[in-house]
Amino acid sequence: MHRIINRLSPPDQAPQYSYCMSSTAIRVRLLAFGALKTIVPAGSDWRDLTPGASVDDLLALLCREGLTDAAALRSAATAVNQQYSPRSYILQDGDEVAILPPVSGGLDAAQPSAPMIALVREPIDASAIERSIKSGADGAVCVFDGIVRDNTRGRRTLHLDYEAYEQMALHQMHLLRTEAIEHFAVRDVAIVHRLGRLSVGETSVFIAVASAHRGAAFDACRWVIDTLKKTVPIWKKEQFADGAAWADGEPFPEDLAGPAR
């Protein structure tokens, strides 16, 4: 059983933003995504907190303000400065806090000399990625090509809209690549995910794993897509013939989610 990457690692230094604040408070930047975007309809907002406040204190404040409730937050994860963080984490002035619902499961993928880790808004060229990752030392390349299907649980799908917490998603995708190479002894891994509106039949995510041996390539490819769908902050909204809904994501690992205060 391989560990889930980057769990609860200490956040990096906060991004720098300009604002005016009281000397008796700290101010944090709040983001929310997917089905939880209603917490921050404008996309981002600032909150003043008392020094020493934790992520959990911030979530409790949002509940008191009526913007969300404990039930909605129960399966959510939190990130501080683009890294998953426990709700007990003590916030600092200028921190960026993101509230992440379970996910749906940079570098330019057009550069074959670079690790092919990318978020793109144009159609994914799966054949080009597969050709680029191959090497004379490889005995196998295993690929996963995730495509948009025309229905979900009997409802006819018209299209999907994908969004991401992009900087954090790219960081997690790079960590996935590193983890897969280290633990499965494969030579290289490419992960490319599409954002924006996708039609039925289009590729949403493409993963390619190159290895000297097929068993390692199969195992690594399966692990990458399964872990990506649990830890990389990307969400999809499904547009059906009879309405629209954010897709229910796979639950976060237990140490990334927990009940609000």
PDB file of C-alpha atoms in Angstrom:
ATOM      1  CA  MET A   1       0.000   0.000   0.000  1.00  0.00           C
ATOM      2  CA  HIS A   2       1.692   3.186  -1.116  1.00  0.00           C
ATOM      3  CA  ARG A   3       1.305   6.343   0.887  1.00  0.00           C
ATOM      4  CA  ILE A   4      -0.781   9.228  -0.421  1.00  0.00           C
ATOM      5  CA  ILE A   5       1.602  11.961  -1.470  1.00  0.00           C
ATOM      6  CA  ASN A   6       2.123  15.251   0.345  1.00  0.00           C
ATOM      7  CA  ARG A   7      -0.344  14.632   3.137  1.00  0.00           C
ATOM      8  CA  LEU A   8      -0.399  17.449   5.628  1.00  0.00           C
ATOM      9  CA  SER A   9       3.078  18.724   4.807  1.00  0.00           C
ATOM     10  CA  PRO A  10       3.822  22.173   6.274  1.00  0.00           C
ATOM     11  CA  PRO A  11       2.591  24.923   3.927  1.00  0.00           C
ATOM     12  CA  ASP A  12       5.166  27.062   2.151  1.00  0.00           C
ATOM     13  CA  GLN A  13       5.470  30.772   2.796  1.00  0.00           C
ATOM     14  CA  ALA A  14       2.214  32.580   2.095  1.00  0.00           C
ATOM     15  CA  PRO A  15       1.718  34.290  -1.276  1.00  0.00           C
ATOM     16  CA  GLN A  16       2.220  38.036  -1.061  1.00  0.00           C
ATOM     17  CA  TYR A  17      -0.884  40.239  -1.402  1.00  0.00           C
ATOM     18  CA  SER A  18      -1.477  43.908  -0.793  1.00  0.00           C
ATOM     19  CA  TYR A  19      -4.183  45.013   1.617  1.00  0.00           C
ATOM     20  CA  CYS A  20      -4.804  47.141   4.699  1.00  0.00           C
ATOM     21  CA  MET A  21      -5.502  45.441   7.996  1.00  0.00           C
ATOM     22  CA  SER A  22      -5.982  46.105  11.671  1.00  0.00           C
ATOM     23  CA  SER A  23      -2.987  45.566  13.947  1.00  0.00           C
ATOM     24  CA  THR A  24      -5.216  43.442  16.187  1.00  0.00           C
ATOM     25  CA  ALA A  25      -6.161  40.915  13.506  1.00  0.00           C
ATOM     26  CA  ILE A  26      -4.705  38.743  10.813  1.00  0.00           C
ATOM     27  CA  ARG A  27      -6.201  38.605   7.353  1.00  0.00           C
ATOM     28  CA  VAL A  28      -6.382  35.491   5.164  1.00  0.00           C
ATOM     29  CA  ARG A  29      -7.446  35.045   1.559  1.00  0.00           C
ATOM     30  CA  LEU A  30     -10.278  32.540   1.135  1.00  0.00           C
ATOM     31  CA  LEU A  31     -10.922  30.393  -1.954  1.00  0.00           C
ATOM     32  CA  ALA A  32     -13.516  27.694  -2.600  1.00  0.00           C
ATOM     33  CA  PHE A  33     -14.109  25.395  -5.552  1.00  0.00           C
ATOM     34  CA  GLY A  34     -16.588  23.042  -7.167  1.00  0.00           C
ATOM     35  CA  ALA A  35     -19.834  22.529  -5.276  1.00  0.00           C
ATOM     36  CA  LEU A  36     -18.479  24.721  -2.429  1.00  0.00           C
ATOM     37  CA  LYS A  37     -18.022  27.802  -4.647  1.00  0.00           C
ATOM     38  CA  THR A  38     -21.188  29.248  -3.111  1.00  0.00           C
ATOM     39  CA  ILE A  39     -19.090  30.027  -0.025  1.00  0.00           C
ATOM     40  CA  VAL A  40     -17.137  32.575  -2.075  1.00  0.00           C
ATOM     41  CA  PRO A  41     -19.339  33.594  -5.029  1.00  0.00           C
ATOM     42  CA  ALA A  42     -16.824  36.239  -6.157  1.00  0.00           C
ATOM     43  CA  GLY A  43     -14.069  33.633  -6.506  1.00  0.00           C
ATOM     44  CA  SER A  44     -11.984  34.880  -3.574  1.00  0.00           C
ATOM     45  CA  ASP A  45     -12.521  36.920  -0.436  1.00  0.00           C
ATOM     46  CA  TRP A  46     -10.646  38.109   2.634  1.00  0.00           C
ATOM     47  CA  ARG A  47     -11.453  37.286   6.250  1.00  0.00           C
ATOM     48  CA  ASP A  48     -10.154  39.000   9.390  1.00  0.00           C
ATOM     49  CA  LEU A  49      -9.334  36.603  12.226  1.00  0.00           C
ATOM     50  CA  THR A  50      -7.849  36.908  15.677  1.00  0.00           C
ATOM     51  CA  PRO A  51      -4.146  36.016  15.953  1.00  0.00           C
ATOM     52  CA  GLY A  52      -3.742  32.335  16.725  1.00  0.00           C
ATOM     53  CA  ALA A  53      -6.863  31.320  14.790  1.00  0.00           C
ATOM     54  CA  SER A  54      -6.792  27.924  13.092  1.00  0.00           C
ATOM     55  CA  VAL A  55      -8.288  26.657   9.848  1.00  0.00           C
ATOM     56  CA  ASP A  56     -11.043  25.112  11.968  1.00  0.00           C
ATOM     57  CA  ASP A  57     -11.791  28.535  13.478  1.00  0.00           C
ATOM     58  CA  LEU A  58     -12.175  29.944   9.962  1.00  0.00           C
ATOM     59  CA  LEU A  59     -14.579  27.160   8.985  1.00  0.00           C
ATOM     60  CA  ALA A  60     -16.602  27.732  12.140  1.00  0.00           C
ATOM     61  CA  LEU A  61     -16.838  31.438  11.254  1.00  0.00           C
ATOM     62  CA  LEU A  62     -18.173  30.582   7.795  1.00  0.00           C
ATOM     63  CA  CYS A  63     -20.798  28.338   9.403  1.00  0.00           C
ATOM     64  CA  ARG A  64     -21.866  31.125  11.789  1.00  0.00           C
ATOM     65  CA  GLU A  65     -22.180  33.483   8.828  1.00  0.00           C
ATOM     66  CA  GLY A  66     -24.549  31.005   7.177  1.00  0.00           C
ATOM     67  CA  LEU A  67     -22.315  30.519   4.130  1.00  0.00           C
ATOM     68  CA  THR A  68     -21.985  26.780   4.713  1.00  0.00           C
ATOM     69  CA  ASP A  69     -22.626  24.173   7.386  1.00  0.00           C
ATOM     70  CA  ALA A  70     -20.875  21.283   9.101  1.00  0.00           C
ATOM     71  CA  ALA A  71     -22.537  18.718   6.844  1.00  0.00           C
ATOM     72  CA  ALA A  72     -21.211  20.384   3.693  1.00  0.00           C
ATOM     73  CA  LEU A  73     -17.716  20.647   5.174  1.00  0.00           C
ATOM     74  CA  ARG A  74     -17.555  17.118   6.546  1.00  0.00           C
ATOM     75  CA  SER A  75     -16.061  15.632   3.385  1.00  0.00           C
ATOM     76  CA  ALA A  76     -14.054  18.712   2.394  1.00  0.00           C
ATOM     77  CA  ALA A  77     -10.302  19.121   2.653  1.00  0.00           C
ATOM     78  CA  THR A  78      -8.394  22.325   3.282  1.00  0.00           C
ATOM     79  CA  ALA A  79      -5.197  23.674   1.796  1.00  0.00           C
ATOM     80  CA  VAL A  80      -3.027  26.514   3.049  1.00  0.00           C
ATOM     81  CA  ASN A  81      -0.736  28.166   0.512  1.00  0.00           C
ATOM     82  CA  GLN A  82      -1.492  25.403  -2.005  1.00  0.00           C
ATOM     83  CA  GLN A  83      -0.621  22.461   0.255  1.00  0.00           C
ATOM     84  CA  TYR A  84      -3.036  20.169   2.077  1.00  0.00           C
ATOM     85  CA  SER A  85      -3.171  21.177   5.738  1.00  0.00           C
ATOM     86  CA  PRO A  86      -4.909  19.888   8.865  1.00  0.00           C
ATOM     87  CA  ARG A  87      -7.761  21.905  10.290  1.00  0.00           C
ATOM     88  CA  SER A  88      -5.705  22.462  13.423  1.00  0.00           C
ATOM     89  CA  TYR A  89      -3.121  24.456  11.434  1.00  0.00           C
ATOM     90  CA  ILE A  90      -2.583  27.935  12.925  1.00  0.00           C
ATOM     91  CA  LEU A  91      -3.033  30.594  10.271  1.00  0.00           C
ATOM     92  CA  GLN A  92      -0.628  33.433   9.639  1.00  0.00           C
ATOM     93  CA  ASP A  93      -1.290  36.876   8.230  1.00  0.00           C
ATOM     94  CA  GLY A  94      -1.550  36.709   4.420  1.00  0.00           C
ATOM     95  CA  ASP A  95      -2.169  32.960   4.185  1.00  0.00           C
ATOM     96  CA  GLU A  96      -4.252  31.653   1.299  1.00  0.00           C
ATOM     97  CA  VAL A  97      -6.843  29.119   2.461  1.00  0.00           C
ATOM     98  CA  ALA A  98      -8.704  26.932  -0.022  1.00  0.00           C
ATOM     99  CA  ILE A  99     -11.737  24.786   0.810  1.00  0.00           C
ATOM    100  CA  LEU A 100     -11.792  21.752  -1.449  1.00  0.00           C
ATOM    101  CA  PRO A 101     -14.708  19.393  -2.056  1.00  0.00           C
ATOM    102  CA  PRO A 102     -13.821  15.804  -2.992  1.00  0.00           C
ATOM    103  CA  VAL A 103     -12.129  15.976  -6.356  1.00  0.00           C
ATOM    104  CA  SER A 104     -13.375  14.556  -9.664  1.00  0.00           C
ATOM    105  CA  GLY A 105     -11.499  12.751 -10.444  1.00  0.00           C
ATOM    106  CA  GLY A 106       3.735  25.080 -15.266  1.00  0.00           C
ATOM    107  CA  LEU A 107       5.476  22.783 -17.588  1.00  0.00           C
ATOM    108  CA  ASP A 108       4.486  22.641 -21.215  1.00  0.00           C
ATOM    109  CA  ALA A 109       3.474  19.203 -22.426  1.00  0.00           C
ATOM    110  CA  ALA A 110       4.578  20.193 -25.936  1.00  0.00           C
ATOM    111  CA  GLN A 111       8.221  20.048 -24.801  1.00  0.00           C
ATOM    112  CA  PRO A 112       9.258  16.393 -25.071  1.00  0.00           C
ATOM    113  CA  SER A 113      12.444  17.037 -23.068  1.00  0.00           C
ATOM    114  CA  ALA A 114      10.415  18.133 -20.029  1.00  0.00           C
ATOM    115  CA  PRO A 115       8.287  15.931 -17.748  1.00  0.00           C
ATOM    116  CA  MET A 116       4.852  15.993 -19.341  1.00  0.00           C
ATOM    117  CA  ILE A 117       2.795  17.324 -16.472  1.00  0.00           C
ATOM    118  CA  ALA A 118       0.233  19.844 -17.638  1.00  0.00           C
ATOM    119  CA  LEU A 119      -3.217  21.351 -17.413  1.00  0.00           C
ATOM    120  CA  VAL A 120      -4.489  22.288 -20.865  1.00  0.00           C
ATOM    121  CA  ARG A 121      -7.560  23.923 -22.372  1.00  0.00           C
ATOM    122  CA  GLU A 122      -7.129  22.562 -25.867  1.00  0.00           C
ATOM    123  CA  PRO A 123      -7.807  18.961 -26.938  1.00  0.00           C
ATOM    124  CA  ILE A 124      -5.210  16.535 -25.599  1.00  0.00           C
ATOM    125  CA  ASP A 125      -3.016  14.987 -28.304  1.00  0.00           C
ATOM    126  CA  ALA A 126      -2.768  11.511 -26.802  1.00  0.00           C
ATOM    127  CA  SER A 127      -0.748  10.079 -29.688  1.00  0.00           C
ATOM    128  CA  ALA A 128       1.877  12.817 -29.424  1.00  0.00           C
ATOM    129  CA  ILE A 129       2.286  12.265 -25.678  1.00  0.00           C
ATOM    130  CA  GLU A 130       2.633   8.513 -26.137  1.00  0.00           C
ATOM    131  CA  ARG A 131       5.247   8.974 -28.876  1.00  0.00           C
ATOM    132  CA  SER A 132       7.199  11.495 -26.826  1.00  0.00           C
ATOM    133  CA  ILE A 133       7.482   9.353 -23.724  1.00  0.00           C
ATOM    134  CA  LYS A 134       8.872   6.281 -25.486  1.00  0.00           C
ATOM    135  CA  SER A 135      12.566   5.430 -25.182  1.00  0.00           C
ATOM    136  CA  GLY A 136      14.813   2.637 -26.377  1.00  0.00           C
ATOM    137  CA  ALA A 137      15.139   1.363 -22.802  1.00  0.00           C
ATOM    138  CA  ASP A 138      11.396   0.780 -22.497  1.00  0.00           C
ATOM    139  CA  GLY A 139       9.728  -2.580 -22.836  1.00  0.00           C
ATOM    140  CA  ALA A 140       6.231  -1.189 -22.291  1.00  0.00           C
ATOM    141  CA  VAL A 141       4.178   1.982 -22.282  1.00  0.00           C
ATOM    142  CA  CYS A 142       0.873   1.731 -20.431  1.00  0.00           C
ATOM    143  CA  VAL A 143      -1.708   4.466 -21.041  1.00  0.00           C
ATOM    144  CA  PHE A 144      -4.953   5.543 -19.444  1.00  0.00           C
ATOM    145  CA  ASP A 145      -7.208   7.648 -21.674  1.00  0.00           C
ATOM    146  CA  GLY A 146     -10.152   9.018 -19.708  1.00  0.00           C
ATOM    147  CA  ILE A 147     -12.964  10.171 -22.011  1.00  0.00           C
ATOM    148  CA  VAL A 148     -16.289  11.933 -21.578  1.00  0.00           C
ATOM    149  CA  ARG A 149     -19.161   9.439 -21.774  1.00  0.00           C
ATOM    150  CA  ASP A 150     -22.667  10.266 -22.936  1.00  0.00           C
ATOM    151  CA  ASN A 151     -24.522   9.431 -19.714  1.00  0.00           C
ATOM    152  CA  THR A 152     -24.267   9.257 -15.942  1.00  0.00           C
ATOM    153  CA  ARG A 153     -26.601   6.956 -14.025  1.00  0.00           C
ATOM    154  CA  GLY A 154     -29.128   7.055 -16.851  1.00  0.00           C
ATOM    155  CA  ARG A 155     -29.061  10.849 -17.406  1.00  0.00           C
ATOM    156  CA  ARG A 156     -27.967  11.981 -20.876  1.00  0.00           C
ATOM    157  CA  THR A 157     -24.791  14.057 -20.727  1.00  0.00           C
ATOM    158  CA  LEU A 158     -24.415  17.052 -23.053  1.00  0.00           C
ATOM    159  CA  HIS A 159     -20.957  18.175 -21.907  1.00  0.00           C
ATOM    160  CA  LEU A 160     -18.662  18.535 -18.881  1.00  0.00           C
ATOM    161  CA  ASP A 161     -17.001  21.625 -17.432  1.00  0.00           C
ATOM    162  CA  TYR A 162     -13.722  21.066 -15.569  1.00  0.00           C
ATOM    163  CA  GLU A 163     -12.103  23.557 -13.208  1.00  0.00           C
ATOM    164  CA  ALA A 164      -9.022  23.315 -10.982  1.00  0.00           C
ATOM    165  CA  TYR A 165      -7.098  24.991  -8.219  1.00  0.00           C
ATOM    166  CA  GLU A 166      -4.416  25.192 -10.846  1.00  0.00           C
ATOM    167  CA  GLN A 167      -1.162  25.915  -9.015  1.00  0.00           C
ATOM    168  CA  MET A 168      -1.897  23.286  -6.394  1.00  0.00           C
ATOM    169  CA  ALA A 169      -3.113  20.773  -8.979  1.00  0.00           C
ATOM    170  CA  LEU A 170       0.136  21.054 -10.943  1.00  0.00           C
ATOM    171  CA  HIS A 171       2.154  20.670  -7.745  1.00  0.00           C
ATOM    172  CA  GLN A 172       0.241  17.517  -6.795  1.00  0.00           C
ATOM    173  CA  MET A 173       0.603  16.100 -10.317  1.00  0.00           C
ATOM    174  CA  HIS A 174       4.386  16.568 -10.189  1.00  0.00           C
ATOM    175  CA  LEU A 175       4.458  14.808  -6.827  1.00  0.00           C
ATOM    176  CA  LEU A 176       2.400  11.954  -8.280  1.00  0.00           C
ATOM    177  CA  ARG A 177       4.945  11.520 -11.069  1.00  0.00           C
ATOM    178  CA  THR A 178       7.861  11.498  -8.626  1.00  0.00           C
ATOM    179  CA  GLU A 179       6.103   9.067  -6.298  1.00  0.00           C
ATOM    180  CA  ALA A 180       5.221   6.658  -9.110  1.00  0.00           C
ATOM    181  CA  ILE A 181       8.775   6.609 -10.476  1.00  0.00           C
ATOM    182  CA  GLU A 182      10.212   6.015  -7.005  1.00  0.00           C
ATOM    183  CA  HIS A 183       7.850   3.284  -5.820  1.00  0.00           C
ATOM    184  CA  PHE A 184       7.177   1.373  -9.030  1.00  0.00           C
ATOM    185  CA  ALA A 185      10.654   1.737 -10.578  1.00  0.00           C
ATOM    186  CA  VAL A 186       9.235   2.997 -13.877  1.00  0.00           C
ATOM    187  CA  ARG A 187      11.277   5.283 -16.111  1.00  0.00           C
ATOM    188  CA  ASP A 188       8.845   8.138 -16.744  1.00  0.00           C
ATOM    189  CA  VAL A 189       5.248   9.264 -16.262  1.00  0.00           C
ATOM    190  CA  ALA A 190       3.162  11.781 -18.217  1.00  0.00           C
ATOM    191  CA  ILE A 191      -0.040  13.282 -16.768  1.00  0.00           C
ATOM    192  CA  VAL A 192      -2.085  15.764 -18.790  1.00  0.00           C
ATOM    193  CA  HIS A 193      -5.541  16.952 -17.688  1.00  0.00           C
ATOM    194  CA  ARG A 194      -7.986  19.028 -19.671  1.00  0.00           C
ATOM    195  CA  LEU A 195      -9.826  22.031 -18.216  1.00  0.00           C
ATOM    196  CA  GLY A 196     -12.815  23.962 -19.531  1.00  0.00           C
ATOM    197  CA  ARG A 197     -15.747  22.578 -21.522  1.00  0.00           C
ATOM    198  CA  LEU A 198     -15.472  19.073 -22.985  1.00  0.00           C
ATOM    199  CA  SER A 199     -17.868  17.345 -25.348  1.00  0.00           C
ATOM    200  CA  VAL A 200     -18.812  13.672 -25.335  1.00  0.00           C
ATOM    201  CA  GLY A 201     -15.925  11.524 -26.613  1.00  0.00           C
ATOM    202  CA  GLU A 202     -13.151  14.003 -25.781  1.00  0.00           C
ATOM    203  CA  THR A 203     -10.200  13.048 -23.577  1.00  0.00           C
ATOM    204  CA  SER A 204     -10.351  14.592 -20.103  1.00  0.00           C
ATOM    205  CA  VAL A 205      -7.170  13.056 -18.678  1.00  0.00           C
ATOM    206  CA  PHE A 206      -4.318  11.147 -20.290  1.00  0.00           C
ATOM    207  CA  ILE A 207      -1.667   9.229 -18.365  1.00  0.00           C
ATOM    208  CA  ALA A 208       1.268   7.379 -19.907  1.00  0.00           C
ATOM    209  CA  VAL A 209       3.810   5.301 -17.979  1.00  0.00           C
ATOM    210  CA  ALA A 210       7.033   4.091 -19.605  1.00  0.00           C
ATOM    211  CA  SER A 211       8.936   1.183 -18.067  1.00  0.00           C
ATOM    212  CA  ALA A 212      11.287  -1.653 -18.887  1.00  0.00           C
ATOM    213  CA  HIS A 213       8.649  -4.126 -17.661  1.00  0.00           C
ATOM    214  CA  ARG A 214       4.901  -4.241 -18.321  1.00  0.00           C
ATOM    215  CA  GLY A 215       3.889  -5.217 -14.782  1.00  0.00           C
ATOM    216  CA  ALA A 216       5.370  -2.075 -13.260  1.00  0.00           C
ATOM    217  CA  ALA A 217       3.840   0.068 -16.002  1.00  0.00           C
ATOM    218  CA  PHE A 218       0.352  -1.383 -15.398  1.00  0.00           C
ATOM    219  CA  ASP A 219       0.612  -1.012 -11.620  1.00  0.00           C
ATOM    220  CA  ALA A 220       1.949   2.545 -11.744  1.00  0.00           C
ATOM    221  CA  CYS A 221      -0.641   3.700 -14.273  1.00  0.00           C
ATOM    222  CA  ARG A 222      -3.516   2.368 -12.152  1.00  0.00           C
ATOM    223  CA  TRP A 223      -2.073   3.936  -9.002  1.00  0.00           C
ATOM    224  CA  VAL A 224      -1.586   7.338 -10.670  1.00  0.00           C
ATOM    225  CA  ILE A 225      -5.183   7.658 -11.911  1.00  0.00           C
ATOM    226  CA  ASP A 226      -6.674   6.323  -8.667  1.00  0.00           C
ATOM    227  CA  THR A 227      -4.601   8.720  -6.541  1.00  0.00           C
ATOM    228  CA  LEU A 228      -5.137  11.667  -8.888  1.00  0.00           C
ATOM    229  CA  LYS A 229      -8.901  11.295  -8.502  1.00  0.00           C
ATOM    230  CA  LYS A 230      -8.555  11.501  -4.705  1.00  0.00           C
ATOM    231  CA  THR A 231      -5.885  14.168  -4.181  1.00  0.00           C
ATOM    232  CA  VAL A 232      -5.511  16.494  -7.188  1.00  0.00           C
ATOM    233  CA  PRO A 233      -7.901  19.483  -6.861  1.00  0.00           C
ATOM    234  CA  ILE A 234      -9.847  19.231 -10.124  1.00  0.00           C
ATOM    235  CA  TRP A 235     -13.649  19.200 -10.280  1.00  0.00           C
ATOM    236  CA  LYS A 236     -16.230  18.620 -12.992  1.00  0.00           C
ATOM    237  CA  LYS A 237     -19.724  19.972 -13.504  1.00  0.00           C
ATOM    238  CA  GLU A 238     -21.975  17.730 -15.556  1.00  0.00           C
ATOM    239  CA  GLN A 239     -24.452  19.341 -17.911  1.00  0.00           C
ATOM    240  CA  PHE A 240     -27.349  16.976 -18.566  1.00  0.00           C
ATOM    241  CA  ALA A 241     -30.288  17.255 -20.911  1.00  0.00           C
ATOM    242  CA  ASP A 242     -32.480  17.838 -17.824  1.00  0.00           C
ATOM    243  CA  GLY A 243     -30.196  19.978 -15.643  1.00  0.00           C
ATOM    244  CA  ALA A 244     -26.674  20.341 -14.258  1.00  0.00           C
ATOM    245  CA  ALA A 245     -24.793  19.180 -11.164  1.00  0.00           C
ATOM    246  CA  TRP A 246     -21.290  19.068  -9.739  1.00  0.00           C
ATOM    247  CA  ALA A 247     -20.063  15.488  -9.838  1.00  0.00           C
ATOM    248  CA  ASP A 248     -19.742  13.684  -6.517  1.00  0.00           C
ATOM    249  CA  GLY A 249     -16.017  13.235  -6.045  1.00  0.00           C
ATOM    250  CA  GLU A 250     -14.224  10.334  -4.426  1.00  0.00           C
ATOM    251  CA  PRO A 251     -13.746  10.835  -0.679  1.00  0.00           C
ATOM    252  CA  PHE A 252     -10.477  12.386   0.466  1.00  0.00           C
ATOM    253  CA  PRO A 253      -8.163  10.180   2.544  1.00  0.00           C
ATOM    254  CA  GLU A 254      -9.232  10.382   6.180  1.00  0.00           C
ATOM    255  CA  ASP A 255      -6.360  12.630   7.234  1.00  0.00           C
ATOM    256  CA  LEU A 256      -7.301  15.265   4.633  1.00  0.00           C
ATOM    257  CA  ALA A 257     -10.956  15.655   5.669  1.00  0.00           C
ATOM    258  CA  GLY A 258     -12.868  15.773   8.879  1.00  0.00           C
ATOM    259  CA  PRO A 259     -15.885  17.252  10.573  1.00  0.00           C
ATOM    260  CA  ALA A 260     -16.011  20.987  11.098  1.00  0.00           C
ATOM    261  CA  ARG A 261     -16.060  22.281  14.620  1.00  0.00           C
TER     262      ARG A 261
END
